[in-house]
Tab-separated table of C-alpha atoms and ligand atoms in Angstrom:
chain	number	residue	atom	x	y	z
A	1	MET	CA	12.196	10.362	-11.478
A	2	SER	CA	12.533	12.197	-8.191
A	3	ALA	CA	15.507	12.624	-5.919
A	4	SER	CA	13.578	14.136	-3.011
A	5	ILE	CA	11.803	11.020	-1.713
A	6	ARG	CA	14.102	8.100	-1.060
A	7	THR	CA	12.288	6.225	1.703
A	8	ALA	CA	8.947	4.458	1.751
A	9	VAL	CA	7.302	3.277	4.950
A	10	ILE	CA	5.021	0.245	4.665
A	11	PRO	CA	2.909	-0.349	7.786
A	12	ALA	CA	2.477	-4.116	8.030
A	13	ALA	CA	1.994	-4.710	11.747
A	14	GLY	CA	-1.710	-5.607	11.689
A	15	LEU	CA	-3.001	-9.017	12.747
A	16	GLY	CA	-4.805	-9.675	9.472
A	17	THR	CA	-7.897	-10.927	11.270
A	18	ARG	CA	-10.060	-10.469	8.163
A	19	PHE	CA	-8.109	-13.301	6.525
A	20	LEU	CA	-8.145	-15.825	9.342
A	21	PRO	CA	-7.443	-18.707	9.414
A	22	ALA	CA	-5.022	-18.129	6.475
A	23	THR	CA	-3.173	-15.500	8.509
A	24	LYS	CA	-2.821	-17.455	11.735
A	25	ALA	CA	0.863	-18.187	11.088
A	26	ILE	CA	1.504	-16.188	7.897
A	27	PRO	CA	1.534	-12.391	7.626
A	28	LYS	CA	-1.402	-11.085	5.605
A	29	GLU	CA	1.123	-9.172	3.476
A	30	MET	CA	2.630	-12.489	2.366
A	31	LEU	CA	-0.629	-13.828	0.905
A	32	PRO	CA	-0.033	-14.167	-2.823
A	33	LEU	CA	-1.750	-12.284	-5.590
A	34	VAL	CA	-1.264	-14.865	-8.356
A	35	ASP	CA	2.428	-15.713	-7.856
A	36	LYS	CA	3.831	-12.884	-5.755
A	37	PRO	CA	3.157	-11.944	-2.125
A	38	SER	CA	1.049	-8.798	-2.093
A	39	ILE	CA	3.751	-6.766	-0.309
A	40	GLN	CA	6.134	-7.375	-3.219
A	41	TYR	CA	3.795	-5.457	-5.545
A	42	VAL	CA	3.970	-2.564	-3.092
A	43	VAL	CA	7.778	-2.608	-2.854
A	44	GLU	CA	7.994	-2.774	-6.668
A	45	GLU	CA	5.664	0.226	-6.904
A	46	ALA	CA	7.965	2.242	-4.613
A	47	VAL	CA	11.009	1.209	-6.634
A	48	ARG	CA	9.291	2.340	-9.865
A	49	ALA	CA	8.864	5.794	-8.257
A	50	GLY	CA	12.613	5.977	-7.589
A	51	ILE	CA	12.500	4.846	-3.955
A	52	GLY	CA	15.154	2.342	-2.916
A	53	ASP	CA	14.900	2.449	0.858
A	54	ILE	CA	11.953	0.593	2.358
A	55	CYS	CA	11.031	0.583	6.034
A	56	VAL	CA	8.424	-2.042	6.889
A	57	ILE	CA	6.656	-1.606	10.232
A	58	THR	CA	6.131	-5.086	11.612
A	59	SER	CA	5.032	-6.915	14.724
A	60	ARG	CA	5.266	-10.493	15.998
A	61	ASN	CA	4.920	-13.286	13.406
A	62	LYS	CA	6.105	-11.118	10.515
A	63	ALA	CA	9.529	-12.721	9.999
A	64	ALA	CA	8.437	-14.148	6.632
A	65	ILE	CA	8.429	-10.587	5.230
A	66	GLU	CA	12.090	-10.131	6.172
A	67	ASP	CA	12.971	-13.540	4.773
A	68	HIS	CA	11.230	-12.784	1.499
A	69	PHE	CA	13.335	-9.687	0.768
A	70	ASP	CA	16.581	-11.259	1.992
A	71	ARG	CA	18.965	-13.603	0.130
A	72	SER	CA	18.108	-17.277	0.414
A	73	VAL	CA	21.503	-18.909	-0.077
A	74	GLU	CA	20.279	-22.466	0.353
A	75	LEU	CA	17.478	-22.044	-2.169
A	76	GLU	CA	19.792	-20.261	-4.597
A	77	HIS	CA	22.328	-23.125	-4.401
A	78	ALA	CA	19.608	-25.700	-5.006
A	79	LEU	CA	18.243	-23.806	-8.030
A	80	GLU	CA	21.751	-23.296	-9.394
A	81	ALA	CA	22.649	-26.980	-8.984
A	82	SER	CA	19.514	-28.076	-10.821
A	83	GLY	CA	20.035	-25.552	-13.649
A	84	LYS	CA	16.821	-23.647	-12.946
A	85	ASP	CA	18.323	-20.354	-14.037
A	86	ALA	CA	15.101	-18.434	-14.626
A	87	LEU	CA	13.849	-19.208	-11.128
A	88	LEU	CA	17.277	-18.409	-9.703
A	89	GLY	CA	17.123	-14.967	-11.339
A	90	LEU	CA	13.624	-14.424	-9.990
A	91	VAL	CA	14.659	-15.269	-6.428
A	92	ARG	CA	17.843	-13.160	-6.544
A	93	ASP	CA	16.057	-10.161	-8.046
A	94	ILE	CA	13.748	-9.913	-5.041
A	95	ALA	CA	16.684	-9.461	-2.677
A	96	ASP	CA	18.239	-6.874	-5.021
A	97	LEU	CA	15.007	-4.934	-5.471
A	98	ALA	CA	15.547	-2.461	-2.624
A	99	GLU	CA	17.078	-2.051	0.823
A	100	VAL	CA	14.378	-3.431	3.085
A	101	TRP	CA	14.494	-2.621	6.805
A	102	THR	CA	12.048	-3.509	9.506
A	103	VAL	CA	10.982	-1.630	12.625
A	104	ARG	CA	8.723	-3.177	15.226
A	105	GLN	CA	5.538	-1.562	16.408
A	106	GLY	CA	5.492	-2.943	19.938
A	107	THR	CA	1.888	-2.050	20.719
A	108	PRO	CA	-0.932	-1.886	18.171
A	109	ASN	CA	-1.925	1.770	18.658
A	110	GLY	CA	-3.197	2.538	15.187
A	111	LEU	CA	-1.899	3.589	11.778
A	112	GLY	CA	-0.607	6.977	12.927
A	113	HIS	CA	1.370	5.322	15.696
A	114	ALA	CA	2.724	2.707	13.243
A	115	VAL	CA	4.007	5.427	10.906
A	116	GLY	CA	5.464	7.243	13.937
A	117	CYS	CA	7.587	4.168	14.632
A	118	ALA	CA	9.553	4.943	11.421
A	119	ARG	CA	10.807	8.288	12.741
A	120	GLY	CA	14.275	7.036	13.685
A	121	HIS	CA	14.733	5.420	10.295
A	122	VAL	CA	13.357	8.286	8.199
A	123	GLY	CA	15.181	11.173	9.927
A	124	ASP	CA	14.615	14.709	8.609
A	125	GLY	CA	13.659	14.092	5.002
A	126	GLY	CA	10.351	13.617	3.236
A	127	PHE	CA	9.074	10.088	2.771
A	128	ALA	CA	6.227	8.081	1.295
A	129	VAL	CA	3.779	5.798	3.086
A	130	LEU	CA	2.249	2.878	1.185
A	131	LEU	CA	-0.514	0.847	2.813
A	132	PRO	CA	-0.163	-2.741	1.630
A	133	ASP	CA	-3.932	-3.421	1.554
A	134	ASP	CA	-4.041	-1.128	-1.471
A	135	ILE	CA	-2.301	-2.618	-4.477
A	136	MET	CA	-1.618	-0.380	-7.456
A	137	HIS	CA	-1.634	-1.684	-11.002
A	138	PRO	CA	1.963	-2.070	-12.241
A	139	SER	CA	1.309	0.634	-14.853
A	140	SER	CA	0.214	3.216	-12.249
A	141	THR	CA	2.281	6.405	-12.049
A	142	ALA	CA	0.287	7.782	-9.097
A	143	LEU	CA	3.178	7.736	-6.617
A	144	SER	CA	5.557	9.570	-8.974
A	145	ARG	CA	2.829	12.142	-9.595
A	146	MET	CA	2.359	12.616	-5.835
A	147	ILE	CA	6.097	13.176	-5.368
A	148	GLU	CA	5.990	15.763	-8.158
A	149	VAL	CA	3.134	17.637	-6.435
A	150	HIS	CA	4.994	17.395	-3.081
A	151	GLU	CA	7.971	19.115	-4.726
A	152	GLU	CA	5.831	21.747	-6.462
A	153	HIS	CA	4.259	22.675	-3.112
A	154	ASP	CA	7.434	23.134	-1.050
A	155	GLY	CA	7.431	19.704	0.506
A	156	ALA	CA	3.792	19.707	1.679
A	157	ALA	CA	1.928	16.498	2.487
A	158	VAL	CA	0.284	14.893	-0.552
A	159	ILE	CA	-2.390	12.247	-0.180
A	160	ALA	CA	-3.882	10.068	-2.920
A	161	PHE	CA	-7.677	10.175	-3.198
A	162	MET	CA	-10.184	8.187	-5.190
A	163	GLU	CA	-13.851	8.868	-5.711
A	164	VAL	CA	-16.168	6.412	-3.954
A	165	SER	CA	-19.944	6.122	-3.520
A	166	ASP	CA	-21.912	7.514	-0.543
A	167	GLU	CA	-22.236	3.963	0.822
A	168	GLU	CA	-18.485	3.372	0.780
A	169	ILE	CA	-17.154	6.636	2.195
A	170	SER	CA	-17.490	5.547	5.827
A	171	LEU	CA	-14.780	2.919	5.194
A	172	TYR	CA	-12.128	5.520	4.373
A	173	GLY	CA	-10.435	8.720	5.351
A	174	CYS	CA	-12.412	11.497	3.648
A	175	ALA	CA	-11.217	14.835	2.218
A	176	ASP	CA	-12.663	18.284	2.672
A	177	ALA	CA	-10.971	19.630	-0.423
A	178	THR	CA	-10.866	22.479	-2.942
A	179	PRO	CA	-9.814	21.707	-6.521
A	180	ILE	CA	-6.849	23.878	-7.530
A	181	GLY	CA	-6.285	22.639	-11.059
A	182	GLY	CA	-5.981	19.347	-12.911
A	183	ASP	CA	-5.785	16.366	-10.586
A	184	VAL	CA	-4.691	18.419	-7.547
A	185	VAL	CA	-6.838	19.520	-4.589
A	186	ARG	CA	-5.965	21.588	-1.536
A	187	LEU	CA	-6.951	19.884	1.699
A	188	ASP	CA	-9.024	22.161	3.908
A	189	GLY	CA	-9.608	19.258	6.272
A	190	ILE	CA	-9.714	15.490	6.444
A	191	VAL	CA	-11.735	13.128	8.615
A	192	GLU	CA	-11.347	9.417	9.345
A	193	LYS	CA	-14.283	7.189	8.359
A	194	PRO	CA	-17.152	9.684	8.641
A	195	ALA	CA	-20.792	8.576	8.579
A	196	ALA	CA	-22.194	8.958	5.048
A	197	ASP	CA	-24.350	11.943	6.021
A	198	GLU	CA	-21.411	13.728	7.637
A	199	ALA	CA	-18.833	13.121	4.902
A	200	PRO	CA	-17.477	16.391	3.475
A	201	SER	CA	-16.989	14.798	0.019
A	202	ASN	CA	-16.740	11.505	-1.867
A	203	LEU	CA	-12.955	11.685	-2.019
A	204	ALA	CA	-11.539	8.715	-0.104
A	205	VAL	CA	-7.960	8.307	1.106
A	206	MET	CA	-6.346	5.601	-1.011
A	207	GLY	CA	-3.453	4.373	1.089
A	208	ARG	CA	-0.680	6.369	-0.606
A	209	TYR	CA	0.883	9.365	1.120
A	210	VAL	CA	3.945	11.603	0.694
A	211	PHE	CA	4.928	13.442	3.853
A	212	PRO	CA	7.396	16.013	5.125
A	213	ALA	CA	9.197	14.847	8.279
A	214	ASP	CA	7.013	17.198	10.367
A	215	ILE	CA	4.209	14.654	10.153
A	216	PHE	CA	6.045	12.951	13.044
A	217	ASP	CA	5.513	15.957	15.336
A	218	ALA	CA	1.864	16.011	14.267
A	219	ILE	CA	1.556	12.295	15.090
A	220	ASP	CA	3.106	12.919	18.522
A	221	LYS	CA	0.440	15.540	19.183
A	222	THR	CA	-2.438	13.387	17.937
A	223	PRO	CA	-4.736	12.047	20.669
A	224	PRO	CA	-6.501	8.710	20.199
A	225	GLY	CA	-9.305	9.106	17.636
A	226	LYS	CA	-11.625	6.714	15.801
A	227	GLY	CA	-11.571	3.304	17.501
A	228	GLY	CA	-9.379	4.681	20.308
A	229	GLU	CA	-6.362	4.553	17.958
A	230	ILE	CA	-3.809	7.180	16.914
A	231	GLN	CA	-5.106	7.905	13.416
A	232	LEU	CA	-2.802	9.025	10.614
A	233	THR	CA	-5.752	10.967	9.189
A	234	ASP	CA	-5.942	13.099	12.377
A	235	ALA	CA	-2.236	13.946	12.099
A	236	ILE	CA	-2.750	14.961	8.451
A	237	ALA	CA	-5.640	17.194	9.580
A	238	GLN	CA	-3.100	19.253	11.564
A	239	LEU	CA	-0.983	19.845	8.445
A	240	ALA	CA	-4.160	20.642	6.480
A	241	ALA	CA	-5.102	23.275	9.101
A	242	GLU	CA	-1.713	24.899	8.444
A	243	GLY	CA	-2.355	24.885	4.682
A	244	ARG	CA	0.341	22.264	4.149
A	245	ALA	CA	-1.603	19.331	2.729
A	246	TYR	CA	-2.724	18.587	-0.811
A	247	GLY	CA	-4.363	15.716	-2.607
A	248	VAL	CA	-3.935	14.037	-5.960
A	249	VAL	CA	-7.117	12.488	-7.334
A	250	VAL	CA	-6.214	9.140	-8.839
A	251	GLU	CA	-8.437	7.444	-11.392
A	252	GLY	CA	-8.401	3.686	-11.462
A	253	GLY	CA	-5.428	1.390	-11.145
A	254	ARG	CA	-6.104	0.357	-7.539
A	255	PHE	CA	-6.904	-3.091	-6.241
A	256	ASP	CA	-8.146	-3.661	-2.717
A	257	ALA	CA	-6.437	-6.611	-1.077
A	258	GLY	CA	-7.878	-5.829	2.345
A	259	ASN	CA	-10.902	-8.131	2.418
A	260	LYS	CA	-11.642	-11.551	0.987
A	261	ASN	CA	-13.978	-10.598	-1.850
A	262	ASP	CA	-11.846	-7.730	-3.166
A	263	TYR	CA	-8.729	-9.850	-2.721
A	264	LEU	CA	-10.257	-12.504	-4.970
A	265	ARG	CA	-11.132	-9.851	-7.518
A	266	ALA	CA	-7.549	-8.529	-7.462
A	267	THR	CA	-6.275	-12.080	-7.924
A	268	VAL	CA	-8.522	-12.686	-10.941
A	269	GLU	CA	-7.716	-9.337	-12.568
A	270	LEU	CA	-3.973	-9.733	-12.101
A	271	ALA	CA	-4.123	-13.351	-13.299
A	272	LEU	CA	-5.897	-12.220	-16.488
A	273	GLU	CA	-3.054	-9.771	-17.130
A	274	HIS	CA	-0.260	-12.195	-16.274
A	275	PRO	CA	2.079	-12.574	-19.269
A	276	GLU	CA	2.324	-16.365	-18.979
A	277	LEU	CA	-0.996	-17.299	-17.356
A	278	GLY	CA	-3.346	-14.674	-18.740
A	279	GLU	CA	-4.672	-16.408	-21.850
A	280	ALA	CA	-5.085	-19.843	-20.314
A	281	PHE	CA	-6.688	-18.365	-17.219
A	282	ALA	CA	-9.166	-16.354	-19.301
A	283	GLU	CA	-10.262	-19.622	-20.898
A	284	THR	CA	-10.572	-21.266	-17.476
A	285	LEU	CA	-12.688	-18.375	-16.290
A	286	ARG	CA	-14.980	-18.570	-19.336
A	287	GLN	CA	-15.373	-22.287	-18.656
A	288	ILE	CA	-16.320	-21.706	-15.012
A	289	VAL	CA	-18.839	-19.036	-15.987
A	290	ARG	CA	-20.404	-21.422	-18.573
A	291	GLU	CA	-20.408	-24.473	-16.300
A	292	ARG	CA	-21.926	-22.594	-13.382
A	293	ASP	CA	-24.210	-20.580	-15.597
A	294	LEU	CA	-23.017	-17.287	-14.108
A	295	THR	CA	-23.712	-15.018	-17.046
B	1	LIG	C1	-6.751	3.081	6.431
B	1	LIG	C2	-6.824	4.574	6.739
B	1	LIG	C3	-7.936	5.224	5.914
B	1	LIG	C4	-7.708	4.932	4.439
B	1	LIG	C5	-7.597	3.422	4.188
B	1	LIG	C6	-7.184	3.161	2.736
B	1	LIG	O1	-7.915	2.478	6.920
B	1	LIG	O2	-7.031	4.772	8.119
B	1	LIG	O3	-7.943	6.615	6.130
B	1	LIG	O4	-8.780	5.462	3.680
B	1	LIG	O5	-6.604	2.844	5.046
B	1	LIG	O6	-7.134	1.804	2.444
B	1	LIG	P1	-8.054	0.864	7.094
B	1	LIG	O7	-8.546	0.357	5.763
B	1	LIG	O8	-6.708	0.346	7.428
B	1	LIG	O9	-9.062	0.668	8.173
């Protein structure tokens, strides 16, 4: 368990257009995976890595995120009065999970800009960034491993990478990297969503980052990039050029909650592993496959 990284920034200011109409009035991050909003998995992941201070970057229509991590006195009273102690515990535990703060991103200028909005909250220390479209399996130790590598390399930036196919690489940030032992690579460069034939590797940025506070200066110096937005990847490229960025290659344990099909897959996989629902749901799934002849 690390003492060096105490804050996690979760950029959650996007409009969630890929999930319309579900996200017309509800933040995308509040869509449930089985019985928990997806952002709760992300906060729990940070807490497991020893991080108790969470800064969520929000925008308009995101109040439900704040409400979710706050006390709900009325609900607690009602559950208490009706003797629903297990549910009461569940609801209280969410508010006790971590200190959750929100900072508004006034204008949607891209992921780099969103992370830059956390500067006042983060201050001078290192911090983690967790993109809530990427959900890690509850058994994943990737974030703790990244913090370890950050400490071993004098507080350098550490990015999580996964291997993807040639067809998929243009959807991700992509590493130009040199293996330096075990699961660690040195970043010689990094490029946001390259065309398949221009990608320096098949290592894709996975939505987990550990940064020194100097990433904020790099963000300030980053001109608009891909899509006319301030890209976090371009700010990381500056640290990579100074020899201050590394990668950890993570195998498995990631669910994509960023588009409808992958979201459904994440829901099914997590439902199958759910301690109370898993067995019954597996039977339901077998039934559906039989009835619809999907084998
Ligand atoms: C963002 C980042 C990209 C990263 C991806 C991971 O892209 O810009 O570098 O690979 O998250 O999920 P987005 O998926 O938000 O377009």
